[in-house]
């Protein structure tokens, strides 16, 4: 439980730092992570992964990249925080398709990944949005899994 609170505090600090560095203080989207599916898993993972993420669209790199920060319950049952950047390939009001890269903090679980720096894990994949639903496809996603799919809800902030 301590790790969940630490992950939430880290995400809040990251969100505050992002808001303070930009004239747009508030996020453009609120994303609620619901869960994940681990494809080709050779062990058990937690599939209910609630989390909260805030997204600032067109914030970085000459207004071409979105920035997202948040915290979630990871597939190992602990709290994690993540920061990601997404490059939109297609974006309309109804749907979108993006490439993303992230750095996620998995306290005490970094060794569960073949590609980590301590408990910091780089993640990359494709994400899609259709109205209020979003999904991410992440190749691999940890030892003992071929790919990870996530599912959640997303809402614009007006």
PDB file of N, CA and C in Angstrom, residues 53-130:
ATOM      1  N   UNK A  53      -4.520   8.960 -14.988  1.00  0.00           N
ATOM      2  CA  UNK A  53      -3.501   9.631 -15.781  1.00  0.00           C
ATOM      3  C   UNK A  53      -4.043  10.957 -16.299  1.00  0.00           C
ATOM      4  N   UNK A  54      -3.169  11.945 -16.401  1.00  0.00           N
ATOM      5  CA  UNK A  54      -3.512  13.254 -16.946  1.00  0.00           C
ATOM      6  C   UNK A  54      -2.687  13.471 -18.207  1.00  0.00           C
ATOM      7  N   UNK A  55      -3.340  13.971 -19.268  1.00  0.00           N
ATOM      8  CA  UNK A  55      -2.676  14.171 -20.553  1.00  0.00           C
ATOM      9  C   UNK A  55      -2.755  15.627 -20.991  1.00  0.00           C
ATOM     10  N   UNK A  56      -1.603  16.142 -21.412  1.00  0.00           N
ATOM     11  CA  UNK A  56      -1.518  17.467 -22.032  1.00  0.00           C
ATOM     12  C   UNK A  56      -1.236  17.213 -23.510  1.00  0.00           C
ATOM     13  N   UNK A  57      -2.174  17.560 -24.393  1.00  0.00           N
ATOM     14  CA  UNK A  57      -1.980  17.303 -25.817  1.00  0.00           C
ATOM     15  C   UNK A  57      -1.138  18.398 -26.460  1.00  0.00           C
ATOM     16  N   UNK A  58      -0.386  17.982 -27.448  1.00  0.00           N
ATOM     17  CA  UNK A  58       0.447  18.909 -28.232  1.00  0.00           C
ATOM     18  C   UNK A  58       1.304  19.814 -27.353  1.00  0.00           C
ATOM     19  N   UNK A  59       1.909  19.261 -26.332  1.00  0.00           N
ATOM     20  CA  UNK A  59       2.650  20.057 -25.358  1.00  0.00           C
ATOM     21  C   UNK A  59       4.128  20.205 -25.693  1.00  0.00           C
ATOM     22  N   UNK A  60       4.727  19.146 -26.232  1.00  0.00           N
ATOM     23  CA  UNK A  60       6.182  19.135 -26.389  1.00  0.00           C
ATOM     24  C   UNK A  60       6.581  19.014 -27.860  1.00  0.00           C
ATOM     25  N   UNK A  61       7.856  19.235 -28.098  1.00  0.00           N
ATOM     26  CA  UNK A  61       8.490  19.055 -29.393  1.00  0.00           C
ATOM     27  C   UNK A  61       7.703  19.746 -30.503  1.00  0.00           C
ATOM     28  N   UNK A  62       7.717  21.069 -30.423  1.00  0.00           N
ATOM     29  CA  UNK A  62       7.038  21.922 -31.406  1.00  0.00           C
ATOM     30  C   UNK A  62       5.558  21.580 -31.521  1.00  0.00           C
ATOM     31  N   UNK A  63       4.930  21.305 -30.398  1.00  0.00           N
ATOM     32  CA  UNK A  63       3.491  20.992 -30.309  1.00  0.00           C
ATOM     33  C   UNK A  63       3.094  19.743 -31.100  1.00  0.00           C
ATOM     34  N   UNK A  64       3.994  18.770 -31.147  1.00  0.00           N
ATOM     35  CA  UNK A  64       3.702  17.521 -31.850  1.00  0.00           C
ATOM     36  C   UNK A  64       3.516  16.329 -30.922  1.00  0.00           C
ATOM     37  N   UNK A  65       3.945  16.434 -29.664  1.00  0.00           N
ATOM     38  CA  UNK A  65       3.871  15.301 -28.738  1.00  0.00           C
ATOM     39  C   UNK A  65       2.938  15.603 -27.577  1.00  0.00           C
ATOM     40  N   UNK A  66       2.214  14.572 -27.149  1.00  0.00           N
ATOM     41  CA  UNK A  66       1.388  14.654 -25.949  1.00  0.00           C
ATOM     42  C   UNK A  66       2.223  14.165 -24.770  1.00  0.00           C
ATOM     43  N   UNK A  67       1.967  14.725 -23.604  1.00  0.00           N
ATOM     44  CA  UNK A  67       2.641  14.287 -22.380  1.00  0.00           C
ATOM     45  C   UNK A  67       1.579  13.764 -21.417  1.00  0.00           C
ATOM     46  N   UNK A  68       1.816  12.595 -20.853  1.00  0.00           N
ATOM     47  CA  UNK A  68       0.891  11.982 -19.895  1.00  0.00           C
ATOM     48  C   UNK A  68       1.659  11.575 -18.643  1.00  0.00           C
ATOM     49  N   UNK A  69       1.081  11.850 -17.484  1.00  0.00           N
ATOM     50  CA  UNK A  69       1.647  11.396 -16.206  1.00  0.00           C
ATOM     51  C   UNK A  69       0.532  10.756 -15.394  1.00  0.00           C
ATOM     52  N   UNK A  70       0.896   9.776 -14.575  1.00  0.00           N
ATOM     53  CA  UNK A  70      -0.127   9.153 -13.747  1.00  0.00           C
ATOM     54  C   UNK A  70       0.416   8.055 -12.862  1.00  0.00           C
ATOM     55  N   UNK A  71      -0.502   7.450 -12.140  1.00  0.00           N
ATOM     56  CA  UNK A  71      -0.183   6.364 -11.220  1.00  0.00           C
ATOM     57  C   UNK A  71      -1.215   5.256 -11.395  1.00  0.00           C
ATOM     58  N   UNK A  72      -0.783   4.018 -11.133  1.00  0.00           N
ATOM     59  CA  UNK A  72      -1.677   2.870 -11.328  1.00  0.00           C
ATOM     60  C   UNK A  72      -1.224   1.701 -10.470  1.00  0.00           C
ATOM     61  N   UNK A  73      -2.128   0.741 -10.313  1.00  0.00           N
ATOM     62  CA  UNK A  73      -1.781  -0.515  -9.655  1.00  0.00           C
ATOM     63  C   UNK A  73      -1.236  -1.423 -10.749  1.00  0.00           C
ATOM     64  N   UNK A  74       0.009  -1.848 -10.591  1.00  0.00           N
ATOM     65  CA  UNK A  74       0.625  -2.630 -11.660  1.00  0.00           C
ATOM     66  C   UNK A  74       0.212  -4.105 -11.606  1.00  0.00           C
ATOM     67  N   UNK A  75       0.653  -4.847 -12.570  1.00  0.00           N
ATOM     68  CA  UNK A  75       0.263  -6.254 -12.704  1.00  0.00           C
ATOM     69  C   UNK A  75       0.893  -7.158 -11.666  1.00  0.00           C
ATOM     70  N   UNK A  76       1.794  -6.609 -10.829  1.00  0.00           N
ATOM     71  CA  UNK A  76       2.406  -7.364  -9.740  1.00  0.00           C
ATOM     72  C   UNK A  76       1.736  -7.052  -8.406  1.00  0.00           C
ATOM     73  N   UNK A  77       0.698  -6.205  -8.426  1.00  0.00           N
ATOM     74  CA  UNK A  77      -0.051  -5.882  -7.220  1.00  0.00           C
ATOM     75  C   UNK A  77       0.484  -4.712  -6.421  1.00  0.00           C
ATOM     76  N   UNK A  78       1.402  -3.935  -7.003  1.00  0.00           N
ATOM     77  CA  UNK A  78       1.992  -2.791  -6.309  1.00  0.00           C
ATOM     78  C   UNK A  78       1.661  -1.504  -7.062  1.00  0.00           C
ATOM     79  N   UNK A  79       1.958  -0.379  -6.434  1.00  0.00           N
ATOM     80  CA  UNK A  79       1.738   0.917  -7.077  1.00  0.00           C
ATOM     81  C   UNK A  79       2.885   1.260  -8.005  1.00  0.00           C
ATOM     82  N   UNK A  80       2.566   1.923  -9.095  1.00  0.00           N
ATOM     83  CA  UNK A  80       3.558   2.391 -10.062  1.00  0.00           C
ATOM     84  C   UNK A  80       3.181   3.789 -10.523  1.00  0.00           C
ATOM     85  N   UNK A  81       4.162   4.504 -11.026  1.00  0.00           N
ATOM     86  CA  UNK A  81       3.943   5.812 -11.641  1.00  0.00           C
ATOM     87  C   UNK A  81       4.597   5.770 -13.013  1.00  0.00           C
ATOM     88  N   UNK A  82       4.056   6.574 -13.940  1.00  0.00           N
ATOM     89  CA  UNK A  82       4.606   6.585 -15.294  1.00  0.00           C
ATOM     90  C   UNK A  82       4.488   7.970 -15.899  1.00  0.00           C
ATOM     91  N   UNK A  83       5.403   8.257 -16.785  1.00  0.00           N
ATOM     92  CA  UNK A  83       5.348   9.452 -17.615  1.00  0.00           C
ATOM     93  C   UNK A  83       5.571   8.983 -19.047  1.00  0.00           C
ATOM     94  N   UNK A  84       4.744   9.486 -19.981  1.00  0.00           N
ATOM     95  CA  UNK A  84       4.863   9.046 -21.366  1.00  0.00           C
ATOM     96  C   UNK A  84       4.716  10.208 -22.330  1.00  0.00           C
ATOM     97  N   UNK A  85       5.240   9.999 -23.525  1.00  0.00           N
ATOM     98  CA  UNK A  85       5.071  10.927 -24.635  1.00  0.00           C
ATOM     99  C   UNK A  85       4.450  10.141 -25.778  1.00  0.00           C
ATOM    100  N   UNK A  86       3.484  10.763 -26.455  1.00  0.00           N
ATOM    101  CA  UNK A  86       2.799  10.092 -27.559  1.00  0.00           C
ATOM    102  C   UNK A  86       2.832  10.967 -28.803  1.00  0.00           C
ATOM    103  N   UNK A  87       3.058  10.324 -29.936  1.00  0.00           N
ATOM    104  CA  UNK A  87       3.065  10.994 -31.228  1.00  0.00           C
ATOM    105  C   UNK A  87       1.817  10.559 -31.987  1.00  0.00           C
ATOM    106  N   UNK A  88       0.885  11.482 -32.227  1.00  0.00           N
ATOM    107  CA  UNK A  88      -0.342  11.111 -32.929  1.00  0.00           C
ATOM    108  C   UNK A  88      -0.091  10.837 -34.420  1.00  0.00           C
ATOM    109  N   UNK A  89      -0.524   9.676 -34.873  1.00  0.00           N
ATOM    110  CA  UNK A  89      -0.488   9.342 -36.292  1.00  0.00           C
ATOM    111  C   UNK A  89      -1.763   9.839 -36.964  1.00  0.00           C
ATOM    112  N   UNK A  90      -2.880   9.610 -36.284  1.00  0.00           N
ATOM    113  CA  UNK A  90      -4.199  10.055 -36.744  1.00  0.00           C
ATOM    114  C   UNK A  90      -4.955  10.537 -35.518  1.00  0.00           C
ATOM    115  N   UNK A  91      -5.582  11.697 -35.628  1.00  0.00           N
ATOM    116  CA  UNK A  91      -6.378  12.188 -34.502  1.00  0.00           C
ATOM    117  C   UNK A  91      -7.583  12.961 -35.021  1.00  0.00           C
ATOM    118  N   UNK A  92      -8.765  12.482 -34.649  1.00  0.00           N
ATOM    119  CA  UNK A  92      -9.997  13.218 -34.897  1.00  0.00           C
ATOM    120  C   UNK A  92     -10.686  13.363 -33.548  1.00  0.00           C
ATOM    121  N   UNK A  93     -11.824  14.007 -33.542  1.00  0.00           N
ATOM    122  CA  UNK A  93     -12.545  14.139 -32.276  1.00  0.00           C
ATOM    123  C   UNK A  93     -13.066  12.788 -31.788  1.00  0.00           C
ATOM    124  N   UNK A  94     -13.385  11.896 -32.724  1.00  0.00           N
ATOM    125  CA  UNK A  94     -13.975  10.605 -32.360  1.00  0.00           C
ATOM    126  C   UNK A  94     -12.944   9.512 -32.073  1.00  0.00           C
ATOM    127  N   UNK A  95     -11.775   9.577 -32.724  1.00  0.00           N
ATOM    128  CA  UNK A  95     -10.813   8.494 -32.520  1.00  0.00           C
ATOM    129  C   UNK A  95      -9.395   8.956 -32.825  1.00  0.00           C
ATOM    130  N   UNK A  96      -8.441   8.128 -32.426  1.00  0.00           N
ATOM    131  CA  UNK A  96      -7.039   8.459 -32.658  1.00  0.00           C
ATOM    132  C   UNK A  96      -6.169   7.220 -32.598  1.00  0.00           C
ATOM    133  N   UNK A  97      -5.004   7.328 -33.207  1.00  0.00           N
ATOM    134  CA  UNK A  97      -4.003   6.268 -33.191  1.00  0.00           C
ATOM    135  C   UNK A  97      -2.656   6.935 -32.970  1.00  0.00           C
ATOM    136  N   UNK A  98      -1.891   6.445 -31.987  1.00  0.00           N
ATOM    137  CA  UNK A  98      -0.644   7.101 -31.588  1.00  0.00           C
ATOM    138  C   UNK A  98       0.436   6.078 -31.281  1.00  0.00           C
ATOM    139  N   UNK A  99       1.675   6.480 -31.490  1.00  0.00           N
ATOM    140  CA  UNK A  99       2.837   5.740 -30.998  1.00  0.00           C
ATOM    141  C   UNK A  99       3.237   6.376 -29.679  1.00  0.00           C
ATOM    142  N   UNK A 100       3.640   5.579 -28.701  1.00  0.00           N
ATOM    143  CA  UNK A 100       4.029   6.163 -27.416  1.00  0.00           C
ATOM    144  C   UNK A 100       5.260   5.476 -26.844  1.00  0.00           C
ATOM    145  N   UNK A 101       5.965   6.238 -26.033  1.00  0.00           N
ATOM    146  CA  UNK A 101       7.090   5.735 -25.258  1.00  0.00           C
ATOM    147  C   UNK A 101       6.926   6.227 -23.841  1.00  0.00           C
ATOM    148  N   UNK A 102       7.279   5.408 -22.873  1.00  0.00           N
ATOM    149  CA  UNK A 102       7.060   5.769 -21.473  1.00  0.00           C
ATOM    150  C   UNK A 102       8.224   5.304 -20.616  1.00  0.00           C
ATOM    151  N   UNK A 103       8.305   5.906 -19.464  1.00  0.00           N
ATOM    152  CA  UNK A 103       9.207   5.461 -18.415  1.00  0.00           C
ATOM    153  C   UNK A 103       8.332   5.220 -17.193  1.00  0.00           C
ATOM    154  N   UNK A 104       8.297   3.974 -16.734  1.00  0.00           N
ATOM    155  CA  UNK A 104       7.434   3.600 -15.609  1.00  0.00           C
ATOM    156  C   UNK A 104       8.283   3.156 -14.426  1.00  0.00           C
ATOM    157  N   UNK A 105       7.845   3.538 -13.253  1.00  0.00           N
ATOM    158  CA  UNK A 105       8.514   3.168 -12.007  1.00  0.00           C
ATOM    159  C   UNK A 105       7.774   1.987 -11.397  1.00  0.00           C
ATOM    160  N   UNK A 106       8.445   0.848 -11.283  1.00  0.00           N
ATOM    161  CA  UNK A 106       7.914  -0.375 -10.690  1.00  0.00           C
ATOM    162  C   UNK A 106       8.708  -0.661  -9.417  1.00  0.00           C
ATOM    163  N   UNK A 107       8.379  -0.008  -8.294  1.00  0.00           N
ATOM    164  CA  UNK A 107       9.183  -0.175  -7.077  1.00  0.00           C
ATOM    165  C   UNK A 107       9.241  -1.638  -6.618  1.00  0.00           C
ATOM    166  N   UNK A 108      10.451  -2.142  -6.536  1.00  0.00           N
ATOM    167  CA  UNK A 108      10.657  -3.522  -6.092  1.00  0.00           C
ATOM    168  C   UNK A 108      10.397  -4.568  -7.157  1.00  0.00           C
ATOM    169  N   UNK A 109       9.980  -4.154  -8.352  1.00  0.00           N
ATOM    170  CA  UNK A 109       9.648  -5.115  -9.406  1.00  0.00           C
ATOM    171  C   UNK A 109      10.426  -4.909 -10.692  1.00  0.00           C
ATOM    172  N   UNK A 110      11.404  -4.023 -10.688  1.00  0.00           N
ATOM    173  CA  UNK A 110      12.183  -3.782 -11.901  1.00  0.00           C
ATOM    174  C   UNK A 110      12.865  -5.030 -12.427  1.00  0.00           C
ATOM    175  N   UNK A 111      13.199  -5.955 -11.535  1.00  0.00           N
ATOM    176  CA  UNK A 111      13.868  -7.184 -11.957  1.00  0.00           C
ATOM    177  C   UNK A 111      12.927  -8.138 -12.700  1.00  0.00           C
ATOM    178  N   UNK A 112      11.635  -7.818 -12.765  1.00  0.00           N
ATOM    179  CA  UNK A 112      10.669  -8.629 -13.497  1.00  0.00           C
ATOM    180  C   UNK A 112      10.733  -8.363 -15.004  1.00  0.00           C
ATOM    181  N   UNK A 113      11.533  -7.364 -15.378  1.00  0.00           N
ATOM    182  CA  UNK A 113      11.659  -6.964 -16.777  1.00  0.00           C
ATOM    183  C   UNK A 113      13.077  -7.232 -17.249  1.00  0.00           C
ATOM    184  N   UNK A 114      13.222  -7.642 -18.495  1.00  0.00           N
ATOM    185  CA  UNK A 114      14.539  -7.868 -19.065  1.00  0.00           C
ATOM    186  C   UNK A 114      15.212  -6.578 -19.494  1.00  0.00           C
ATOM    187  N   UNK A 115      14.505  -5.475 -19.442  1.00  0.00           N
ATOM    188  CA  UNK A 115      15.030  -4.195 -19.915  1.00  0.00           C
ATOM    189  C   UNK A 115      14.675  -3.085 -18.925  1.00  0.00           C
ATOM    190  N   UNK A 116      15.333  -3.073 -17.797  1.00  0.00           N
ATOM    191  CA  UNK A 116      15.070  -2.040 -16.794  1.00  0.00           C
ATOM    192  C   UNK A 116      16.378  -1.456 -16.286  1.00  0.00           C
ATOM    193  N   UNK A 117      16.259  -0.282 -15.692  1.00  0.00           N
ATOM    194  CA  UNK A 117      17.377   0.354 -15.010  1.00  0.00           C
ATOM    195  C   UNK A 117      16.936   0.460 -13.555  1.00  0.00           C
ATOM    196  N   UNK A 118      17.313  -0.519 -12.759  1.00  0.00           N
ATOM    197  CA  UNK A 118      16.774  -0.597 -11.406  1.00  0.00           C
ATOM    198  C   UNK A 118      15.284  -0.863 -11.487  1.00  0.00           C
ATOM    199  N   UNK A 119      14.501   0.017 -10.882  1.00  0.00           N
ATOM    200  CA  UNK A 119      13.044  -0.129 -10.920  1.00  0.00           C
ATOM    201  C   UNK A 119      12.388   0.747 -11.978  1.00  0.00           C
ATOM    202  N   UNK A 120      13.188   1.403 -12.823  1.00  0.00           N
ATOM    203  CA  UNK A 120      12.658   2.220 -13.914  1.00  0.00           C
ATOM    204  C   UNK A 120      12.626   1.367 -15.186  1.00  0.00           C
ATOM    205  N   UNK A 121      11.453   1.319 -15.825  1.00  0.00           N
ATOM    206  CA  UNK A 121      11.253   0.437 -16.967  1.00  0.00           C
ATOM    207  C   UNK A 121      10.816   1.248 -18.188  1.00  0.00           C
ATOM    208  N   UNK A 122      11.565   1.188 -19.287  1.00  0.00           N
ATOM    209  CA  UNK A 122      11.109   1.839 -20.518  1.00  0.00           C
ATOM    210  C   UNK A 122      10.033   0.974 -21.181  1.00  0.00           C
ATOM    211  N   UNK A 123       9.020   1.632 -21.686  1.00  0.00           N
ATOM    212  CA  UNK A 123       7.888   0.943 -22.319  1.00  0.00           C
ATOM    213  C   UNK A 123       7.570   1.682 -23.609  1.00  0.00           C
ATOM    214  N   UNK A 124       7.201   0.957 -24.652  1.00  0.00           N
ATOM    215  CA  UNK A 124       6.804   1.570 -25.916  1.00  0.00           C
ATOM    216  C   UNK A 124       5.699   0.736 -26.541  1.00  0.00           C
ATOM    217  N   UNK A 125       4.885   1.384 -27.350  1.00  0.00           N
ATOM    218  CA  UNK A 125       3.812   0.662 -28.004  1.00  0.00           C
ATOM    219  C   UNK A 125       2.929   1.571 -28.833  1.00  0.00           C
ATOM    220  N   UNK A 126       1.739   1.073 -29.105  1.00  0.00           N
ATOM    221  CA  UNK A 126       0.723   1.777 -29.883  1.00  0.00           C
ATOM    222  C   UNK A 126      -0.499   1.939 -29.005  1.00  0.00           C
ATOM    223  N   UNK A 127      -1.137   3.113 -29.087  1.00  0.00           N
ATOM    224  CA  UNK A 127      -2.387   3.306 -28.351  1.00  0.00           C
ATOM    225  C   UNK A 127      -3.451   3.828 -29.300  1.00  0.00           C
ATOM    226  N   UNK A 128      -4.683   3.429 -29.023  1.00  0.00           N
ATOM    227  CA  UNK A 128      -5.820   3.839 -29.843  1.00  0.00           C
ATOM    228  C   UNK A 128      -6.929   4.343 -28.940  1.00  0.00           C
ATOM    229  N   UNK A 129      -7.672   5.313 -29.446  1.00  0.00           N
ATOM    230  CA  UNK A 129      -8.821   5.865 -28.720  1.00  0.00           C
ATOM    231  C   UNK A 129     -10.014   5.853 -29.644  1.00  0.00           C
ATOM    232  N   UNK A 130     -11.163   5.451 -29.112  1.00  0.00           N
ATOM    233  CA  UNK A 130     -12.433   5.527 -29.822  1.00  0.00           C
ATOM    234  C   UNK A 130     -13.457   6.108 -28.865  1.00  0.00           C
TER     235      UNK A 130
END
